[in-house]
Amino acid sequence: MAAGIIEFGLDTFGDVTHDENGKPESHAQVIRNVIEEGVLADQLGIDFFGIGEHHRQDFAVSSPDTVLAAIAGRTSHIHLGSAVTVLSSDDPIRVFQRFSSLDAASNGRAEVILGRGSFTESFPLFGFELSQYEKLFEEKLDLFAALLSNEPVNWKGTIRPPLSNQRVFPTIEKGHLKTWIGVGGSPASVVRAAQYNLPLMLAIIGGSPYRFQPYIDLYHRAFAQLGGTVQPIGIHSPGYIADTDDQAREELWPSYKAMRDRIGHERGWPPMTREEFETEIENGSLYVGSPETVAAKLAPVIKTLGVSRFQLKYSAGTLSHRKLMRCIELYGQKVIPAVRAEISGNA
């Protein structure tokens, strides 16, 4: 990526949406809809399309790389990646193989964002103990980082047998597999990303985005101490775009509240009020409104934090596929050009 160029992406968790009659779509239909959303993003010139991994009833996608491969076959330019891959409950070698295969199929457009994941359903599903939450991620990340060299791997840890001069296939054909570390607010994870010389993806899903400035500063300091060149920094945040501010808020509110309250009930949070929703739009990290409103809010965040990519988490609970497609259209046709113009000083 050329210096000064900002990339824009879209993220979805494959939320189980409702059809136009208010009935839940099947998981299969949601996956087909996600593929259409990725194809539209490519047609609009959007830089990246990410799909999150979940293992629960309200999200349809448990295997992002499979869905991304379907999108790869129908697109030409857009980069395709996870958002995120829950590395702690997966096998690093298999993750690398799946995404190196996606990279081959897409002619070098694959990326992977590695994280711990904010949901823990995958741990009992795949037979991992939550008590090993930290160790699993740390050791598996260490192994995955060793695989990125495309060379025979020598590795030793405590969670699996060692590897001795082991090759892993398919290798990356050109360059390397772009690998980000997804971070939700852990300083240790920020430093770890720098130690492995990997780009940083900040999940800013609530509160003022500017409160993450210390994490960005820490990332820069870590590279300064390590003597390396700072890698790209990205932001993942939720939002929804419609033709007018009122339309965006009224369409999003019921679905967003239902999703937030469902997850909140599991985690001991109180139900979300309309006042909280409005406050998050006005002052927090929820980018909701007309294209003009969203662009006006987003441009100073990108400029102030100095990030090189923004990924809009556009899926929002039961909000219909038709409305999500319109959101993607407005994001690609109006928001992105307006933000680019503002950042470049051509607004």
Short mmCIF file of C-alpha atoms in Angstrom, two decimals:
data_model
loop_
_atom_site.label_atom_id
_atom_site.label_comp_id
_atom_site.label_asym_id
_atom_site.label_seq_id
_atom_site.Cartn_x
_atom_site.Cartn_y
_atom_site.Cartn_z
CA MET A 1 0.00 0.00 0.00
CA ALA A 2 1.40 3.38 -0.99
CA ALA A 3 2.17 5.86 1.77
CA GLY A 4 -0.80 7.98 2.68
CA ILE A 5 -3.37 5.72 1.01
CA ILE A 6 -6.26 4.77 3.29
CA GLU A 7 -7.94 1.41 2.75
CA PHE A 8 -11.62 0.85 3.47
CA GLY A 9 -13.23 -2.46 4.28
CA LEU A 10 -16.43 -4.13 5.37
CA ASP A 11 -16.86 -6.76 8.07
CA THR A 12 -19.76 -9.11 8.74
CA PHE A 13 -20.38 -11.87 11.25
CA GLY A 14 -23.07 -13.39 9.07
CA ASP A 15 -25.78 -12.34 11.51
CA VAL A 16 -29.01 -14.30 11.01
CA THR A 17 -31.14 -11.70 9.26
CA HIS A 18 -34.91 -11.50 8.78
CA ASP A 19 -36.56 -11.47 5.39
CA GLU A 20 -38.92 -8.74 4.23
CA ASN A 21 -41.78 -10.43 6.10
CA GLY A 22 -39.90 -10.39 9.39
CA LYS A 23 -39.10 -14.10 9.40
CA PRO A 24 -35.60 -15.42 10.17
CA GLU A 25 -33.57 -16.51 7.17
CA SER A 26 -32.00 -19.95 7.21
CA HIS A 27 -28.29 -20.20 7.89
CA ALA A 28 -27.82 -21.37 4.30
CA GLN A 29 -29.63 -18.34 2.89
CA VAL A 30 -27.64 -15.97 5.10
CA ILE A 31 -24.41 -17.45 3.76
CA ARG A 32 -25.62 -17.01 0.18
CA ASN A 33 -26.55 -13.42 1.02
CA VAL A 34 -23.11 -12.76 2.50
CA ILE A 35 -21.55 -13.96 -0.75
CA GLU A 36 -23.71 -11.47 -2.69
CA GLU A 37 -22.67 -8.71 -0.28
CA GLY A 38 -19.01 -9.51 -0.89
CA VAL A 39 -19.52 -9.48 -4.65
CA LEU A 40 -21.19 -6.06 -4.42
CA ALA A 41 -18.31 -4.73 -2.33
CA ASP A 42 -15.87 -5.79 -5.06
CA GLN A 43 -17.97 -4.14 -7.76
CA LEU A 44 -17.91 -0.90 -5.78
CA GLY A 45 -14.11 -0.92 -5.47
CA ILE A 46 -14.04 -1.47 -1.70
CA ASP A 47 -10.61 -2.67 -0.57
CA PHE A 48 -11.39 -5.46 1.90
CA PHE A 49 -14.21 -7.81 2.89
CA GLY A 50 -13.93 -9.64 6.21
CA ILE A 51 -16.05 -12.41 7.71
CA GLY A 52 -16.04 -13.32 11.39
CA GLU A 53 -16.06 -16.81 12.87
CA HIS A 54 -18.80 -17.83 15.32
CA HIS A 55 -20.29 -21.07 16.55
CA ARG A 56 -23.75 -20.09 17.76
CA GLN A 57 -27.31 -19.95 16.46
CA ASP A 58 -27.51 -16.19 15.82
CA PHE A 59 -24.55 -16.16 13.41
CA ALA A 60 -24.45 -18.28 10.26
CA VAL A 61 -20.72 -18.44 9.48
CA SER A 62 -18.51 -20.91 11.33
CA SER A 63 -16.02 -21.35 8.47
CA PRO A 64 -15.14 -17.89 7.06
CA ASP A 65 -12.47 -19.15 4.67
CA THR A 66 -15.01 -21.39 2.90
CA VAL A 67 -17.39 -18.48 2.32
CA LEU A 68 -14.49 -16.24 1.33
CA ALA A 69 -13.43 -18.80 -1.27
CA ALA A 70 -16.89 -18.62 -2.82
CA ILE A 71 -16.57 -14.83 -2.97
CA ALA A 72 -13.07 -15.12 -4.43
CA GLY A 73 -14.46 -17.08 -7.36
CA ARG A 74 -16.80 -14.22 -8.26
CA THR A 75 -14.53 -11.22 -7.62
CA SER A 76 -11.35 -9.77 -9.06
CA HIS A 77 -9.86 -7.09 -6.84
CA ILE A 78 -11.13 -7.04 -3.27
CA HIS A 79 -8.96 -8.51 -0.52
CA LEU A 80 -10.67 -11.21 1.50
CA GLY A 81 -10.03 -12.17 5.10
CA SER A 82 -11.31 -13.25 8.48
CA ALA A 83 -12.65 -10.88 11.10
CA VAL A 84 -11.48 -12.66 13.20
CA THR A 85 -10.14 -16.20 13.18
CA VAL A 86 -10.30 -17.55 16.74
CA LEU A 87 -6.78 -18.96 16.77
CA SER A 88 -6.95 -20.18 20.38
CA SER A 89 -9.41 -22.95 19.50
CA ASP A 90 -8.02 -23.81 16.06
CA ASP A 91 -4.90 -25.45 14.70
CA PRO A 92 -2.35 -22.86 13.47
CA ILE A 93 -1.11 -25.14 10.70
CA ARG A 94 -4.61 -25.79 9.40
CA VAL A 95 -5.44 -22.07 9.59
CA PHE A 96 -2.35 -21.28 7.55
CA GLN A 97 -3.17 -24.00 5.01
CA ARG A 98 -6.75 -22.80 4.59
CA PHE A 99 -5.75 -19.19 4.06
CA SER A 100 -2.76 -20.01 1.86
CA SER A 101 -5.22 -22.03 -0.26
CA LEU A 102 -7.56 -19.03 -0.34
CA ASP A 103 -4.59 -16.86 -1.32
CA ALA A 104 -3.86 -19.17 -4.26
CA ALA A 105 -7.49 -19.31 -5.36
CA SER A 106 -7.84 -15.51 -5.18
CA ASN A 107 -4.49 -14.76 -6.82
CA GLY A 108 -2.91 -13.22 -3.72
CA ARG A 109 -5.90 -11.48 -2.14
CA ALA A 110 -6.16 -13.42 1.13
CA GLU A 111 -5.61 -11.95 4.58
CA VAL A 112 -6.17 -13.30 8.06
CA ILE A 113 -6.93 -11.42 11.28
CA LEU A 114 -5.99 -13.55 14.28
CA GLY A 115 -7.65 -12.99 17.63
CA ARG A 116 -8.83 -14.57 20.83
CA GLY A 117 -12.46 -13.86 19.97
CA SER A 118 -14.96 -12.26 22.31
CA PHE A 119 -17.19 -15.37 22.21
CA THR A 120 -16.08 -18.61 23.83
CA GLU A 121 -18.42 -21.22 22.27
CA SER A 122 -15.57 -22.66 20.21
CA PHE A 123 -13.66 -23.78 23.31
CA PRO A 124 -16.03 -26.52 24.52
CA LEU A 125 -17.01 -27.31 20.92
CA PHE A 126 -13.44 -28.23 19.99
CA GLY A 127 -12.42 -29.57 23.39
CA PHE A 128 -10.31 -26.73 24.78
CA GLU A 129 -10.25 -25.50 28.36
CA LEU A 130 -11.06 -21.85 29.01
CA SER A 131 -8.51 -21.99 31.82
CA GLN A 132 -5.85 -22.17 29.06
CA TYR A 133 -7.24 -19.10 27.26
CA GLU A 134 -3.97 -17.12 27.41
CA LYS A 135 -1.52 -19.96 26.87
CA LEU A 136 -3.40 -21.33 23.86
CA PHE A 137 -3.37 -18.00 22.06
CA GLU A 138 0.23 -17.15 22.90
CA GLU A 139 1.70 -20.48 21.79
CA LYS A 140 -0.49 -20.84 18.71
CA LEU A 141 0.36 -17.33 17.60
CA ASP A 142 4.04 -18.13 18.05
CA LEU A 143 3.67 -21.18 15.81
CA PHE A 144 1.59 -19.30 13.21
CA ALA A 145 4.21 -16.53 13.06
CA ALA A 146 6.87 -19.17 12.35
CA LEU A 147 4.82 -20.45 9.40
CA LEU A 148 4.76 -17.04 7.72
CA SER A 149 8.39 -17.38 6.57
CA ASN A 150 7.38 -19.94 3.91
CA GLU A 151 10.45 -21.90 5.04
CA PRO A 152 10.81 -25.21 6.89
CA VAL A 153 9.64 -24.72 10.47
CA ASN A 154 11.39 -25.64 13.69
CA TRP A 155 9.15 -24.98 16.67
CA LYS A 156 8.72 -26.20 20.22
CA GLY A 157 5.98 -25.43 22.74
CA THR A 158 3.89 -27.12 25.43
CA ILE A 159 0.51 -27.56 23.73
CA ARG A 160 1.54 -29.92 20.90
CA PRO A 161 4.53 -32.00 19.78
CA PRO A 162 7.48 -30.02 18.36
CA LEU A 163 8.11 -29.49 14.66
CA SER A 164 11.52 -30.26 13.17
CA ASN A 165 12.37 -28.87 9.73
CA GLN A 166 8.72 -29.30 8.74
CA ARG A 167 7.34 -27.85 5.49
CA VAL A 168 3.73 -26.65 5.33
CA PHE A 169 1.81 -26.52 2.06
CA PRO A 170 0.63 -24.80 -0.01
CA THR A 171 3.26 -22.12 0.29
CA ILE A 172 2.42 -18.51 -0.48
CA GLU A 173 3.06 -17.93 -4.19
CA LYS A 174 3.96 -14.24 -4.03
CA GLY A 175 5.11 -12.16 -1.08
CA HIS A 176 3.54 -13.23 2.20
CA LEU A 177 0.16 -13.92 3.77
CA LYS A 178 -0.94 -10.61 5.27
CA THR A 179 -1.65 -11.37 8.91
CA TRP A 180 -3.13 -8.94 11.41
CA ILE A 181 -3.47 -9.24 15.18
CA GLY A 182 -6.96 -8.29 16.31
CA VAL A 183 -6.95 -6.43 19.64
CA GLY A 184 -9.90 -5.36 21.75
CA GLY A 185 -8.08 -3.41 24.44
CA SER A 186 -5.15 -5.40 25.82
CA PRO A 187 -1.81 -3.52 25.99
CA ALA A 188 0.00 -6.87 26.08
CA SER A 189 -1.60 -7.84 22.76
CA VAL A 190 -0.53 -4.54 21.22
CA VAL A 191 3.08 -5.16 22.22
CA ARG A 192 2.86 -8.77 21.06
CA ALA A 193 1.80 -7.64 17.58
CA ALA A 194 4.88 -5.44 17.40
CA GLN A 195 7.14 -8.24 18.64
CA TYR A 196 5.96 -10.43 15.79
CA ASN A 197 6.18 -7.52 13.32
CA LEU A 198 2.48 -7.88 12.45
CA PRO A 199 -0.14 -5.23 11.61
CA LEU A 200 -2.58 -4.22 14.35
CA MET A 201 -6.38 -4.28 13.98
CA LEU A 202 -8.17 -2.45 16.79
CA ALA A 203 -11.73 -3.54 17.52
CA ILE A 204 -13.28 -0.26 18.67
CA ILE A 205 -16.89 -1.19 19.28
CA GLY A 206 -17.95 1.26 21.99
CA GLY A 207 -17.03 4.57 23.56
CA SER A 208 -14.95 7.31 22.02
CA PRO A 209 -12.57 6.01 19.37
CA TYR A 210 -10.01 8.56 20.53
CA ARG A 211 -9.52 6.66 23.79
CA PHE A 212 -7.52 4.14 21.75
CA GLN A 213 -4.80 6.68 21.03
CA PRO A 214 -2.62 5.30 23.88
CA TYR A 215 -2.70 1.85 22.27
CA ILE A 216 -1.52 3.30 18.98
CA ASP A 217 1.20 5.23 20.78
CA LEU A 218 2.24 2.03 22.57
CA TYR A 219 2.46 0.18 19.25
CA HIS A 220 4.75 2.90 17.88
CA ARG A 221 6.93 2.87 21.02
CA ALA A 222 7.26 -0.89 20.86
CA PHE A 223 8.53 -0.72 17.29
CA ALA A 224 10.92 2.07 18.22
CA GLN A 225 12.39 -0.07 20.97
CA LEU A 226 12.54 -3.15 18.74
CA GLY A 227 14.19 -1.17 15.95
CA GLY A 228 11.61 -2.04 13.32
CA THR A 229 9.30 -0.22 10.92
CA VAL A 230 5.77 0.34 12.22
CA GLN A 231 3.26 -1.92 10.48
CA PRO A 232 -0.22 -0.81 9.34
CA ILE A 233 -2.88 -0.05 11.94
CA GLY A 234 -6.56 -0.59 11.26
CA ILE A 235 -9.88 -0.01 13.01
CA HIS A 236 -12.96 -2.25 13.06
CA SER A 237 -16.14 -0.49 14.23
CA PRO A 238 -19.90 -1.02 13.79
CA GLY A 239 -22.19 1.20 11.74
CA TYR A 240 -25.07 1.48 9.33
CA ILE A 241 -25.73 3.87 6.45
CA ALA A 242 -29.07 4.80 4.90
CA ASP A 243 -30.24 7.69 2.73
CA THR A 244 -31.03 9.96 5.70
CA ASP A 245 -29.99 10.19 9.35
CA ASP A 246 -33.48 9.46 10.63
CA GLN A 247 -33.91 6.47 8.35
CA ALA A 248 -30.57 4.98 9.42
CA ARG A 249 -31.34 5.35 13.12
CA GLU A 250 -34.89 4.06 12.92
CA GLU A 251 -33.97 1.07 10.75
CA LEU A 252 -30.97 0.07 12.85
CA TRP A 253 -32.36 0.61 16.37
CA PRO A 254 -34.65 -2.46 16.76
CA SER A 255 -32.12 -4.90 15.33
CA TYR A 256 -29.16 -3.39 17.13
CA LYS A 257 -30.95 -3.37 20.48
CA ALA A 258 -32.10 -6.97 20.09
CA MET A 259 -28.58 -8.11 19.27
CA ARG A 260 -26.99 -6.03 22.04
CA ASP A 261 -29.53 -7.19 24.65
CA ARG A 262 -29.20 -10.85 23.66
CA ILE A 263 -25.43 -10.77 24.09
CA GLY A 264 -25.73 -8.51 27.12
CA HIS A 265 -28.05 -10.97 28.86
CA GLU A 266 -25.35 -13.64 28.53
CA ARG A 267 -22.70 -11.30 29.94
CA GLY A 268 -24.65 -9.56 32.68
CA TRP A 269 -25.18 -6.22 30.93
CA PRO A 270 -28.40 -4.23 31.42
CA PRO A 271 -30.74 -3.76 28.42
CA MET A 272 -29.66 -1.01 26.04
CA THR A 273 -31.69 2.20 26.17
CA ARG A 274 -32.45 4.46 23.24
CA GLU A 275 -30.45 7.19 24.99
CA GLU A 276 -27.36 4.96 25.06
CA PHE A 277 -27.85 4.19 21.38
CA GLU A 278 -28.10 7.86 20.46
CA THR A 279 -25.09 8.76 22.61
CA GLU A 280 -22.97 6.09 20.96
CA ILE A 281 -23.91 7.48 17.54
CA GLU A 282 -23.18 11.07 18.54
CA ASN A 283 -20.01 10.57 20.57
CA GLY A 284 -18.97 6.94 20.40
CA SER A 285 -17.89 4.33 17.89
CA LEU A 286 -21.21 3.64 16.16
CA TYR A 287 -21.15 5.16 12.66
CA VAL A 288 -24.81 5.60 11.79
CA GLY A 289 -26.56 8.04 9.49
CA SER A 290 -26.59 9.40 5.97
CA PRO A 291 -23.41 9.10 3.90
CA GLU A 292 -22.60 12.73 4.64
CA THR A 293 -23.01 12.28 8.40
CA VAL A 294 -20.97 9.09 8.56
CA ALA A 295 -18.19 10.54 6.40
CA ALA A 296 -18.03 13.69 8.55
CA LYS A 297 -17.63 11.59 11.69
CA LEU A 298 -15.21 9.07 10.22
CA ALA A 299 -12.68 11.39 8.54
CA PRO A 300 -11.36 13.06 11.73
CA VAL A 301 -11.09 9.68 13.48
CA ILE A 302 -8.88 8.32 10.69
CA LYS A 303 -6.79 11.50 10.54
CA THR A 304 -6.36 11.89 14.30
CA LEU A 305 -5.51 8.27 15.04
CA GLY A 306 -3.35 7.98 11.93
CA VAL A 307 -4.69 4.59 10.86
CA SER A 308 -4.30 3.16 7.38
CA ARG A 309 -7.48 1.07 7.22
CA PHE A 310 -11.07 1.35 8.46
CA GLN A 311 -13.40 -1.67 8.43
CA LEU A 312 -17.12 -1.03 8.94
CA LYS A 313 -18.94 -3.88 10.69
CA TYR A 314 -22.10 -3.38 8.66
CA SER A 315 -24.13 -6.44 9.66
CA ALA A 316 -26.45 -5.74 12.58
CA GLY A 317 -28.59 -8.53 13.97
CA THR A 318 -31.79 -9.16 12.05
CA LEU A 319 -31.50 -6.19 9.67
CA SER A 320 -32.53 -7.46 6.23
CA HIS A 321 -30.21 -8.35 3.37
CA ARG A 322 -31.84 -5.71 1.16
CA LYS A 323 -31.04 -2.98 3.68
CA LEU A 324 -27.49 -4.25 4.14
CA MET A 325 -26.96 -4.15 0.38
CA ARG A 326 -28.11 -0.52 0.32
CA CYS A 327 -25.75 0.24 3.21
CA ILE A 328 -22.83 -1.28 1.28
CA GLU A 329 -23.80 0.69 -1.81
CA LEU A 330 -23.84 4.00 0.04
CA TYR A 331 -20.59 3.20 1.81
CA GLY A 332 -18.80 2.43 -1.45
CA GLN A 333 -20.34 5.14 -3.62
CA LYS A 334 -20.53 8.05 -1.20
CA VAL A 335 -18.86 7.57 2.18
CA ILE A 336 -15.48 6.33 0.99
CA PRO A 337 -15.00 9.01 -1.70
CA ALA A 338 -16.04 11.73 0.75
CA VAL A 339 -13.63 10.55 3.45
CA ARG A 340 -10.79 10.22 0.97
CA ALA A 341 -11.43 13.75 -0.28
CA GLU A 342 -11.51 15.15 3.25
CA ILE A 343 -8.31 13.40 4.27
CA SER A 344 -6.49 14.51 1.12
CA GLY A 345 -7.69 18.08 1.54
CA ASN A 346 -9.84 18.05 -1.60
CA ALA A 347 -13.24 18.22 0.11
#
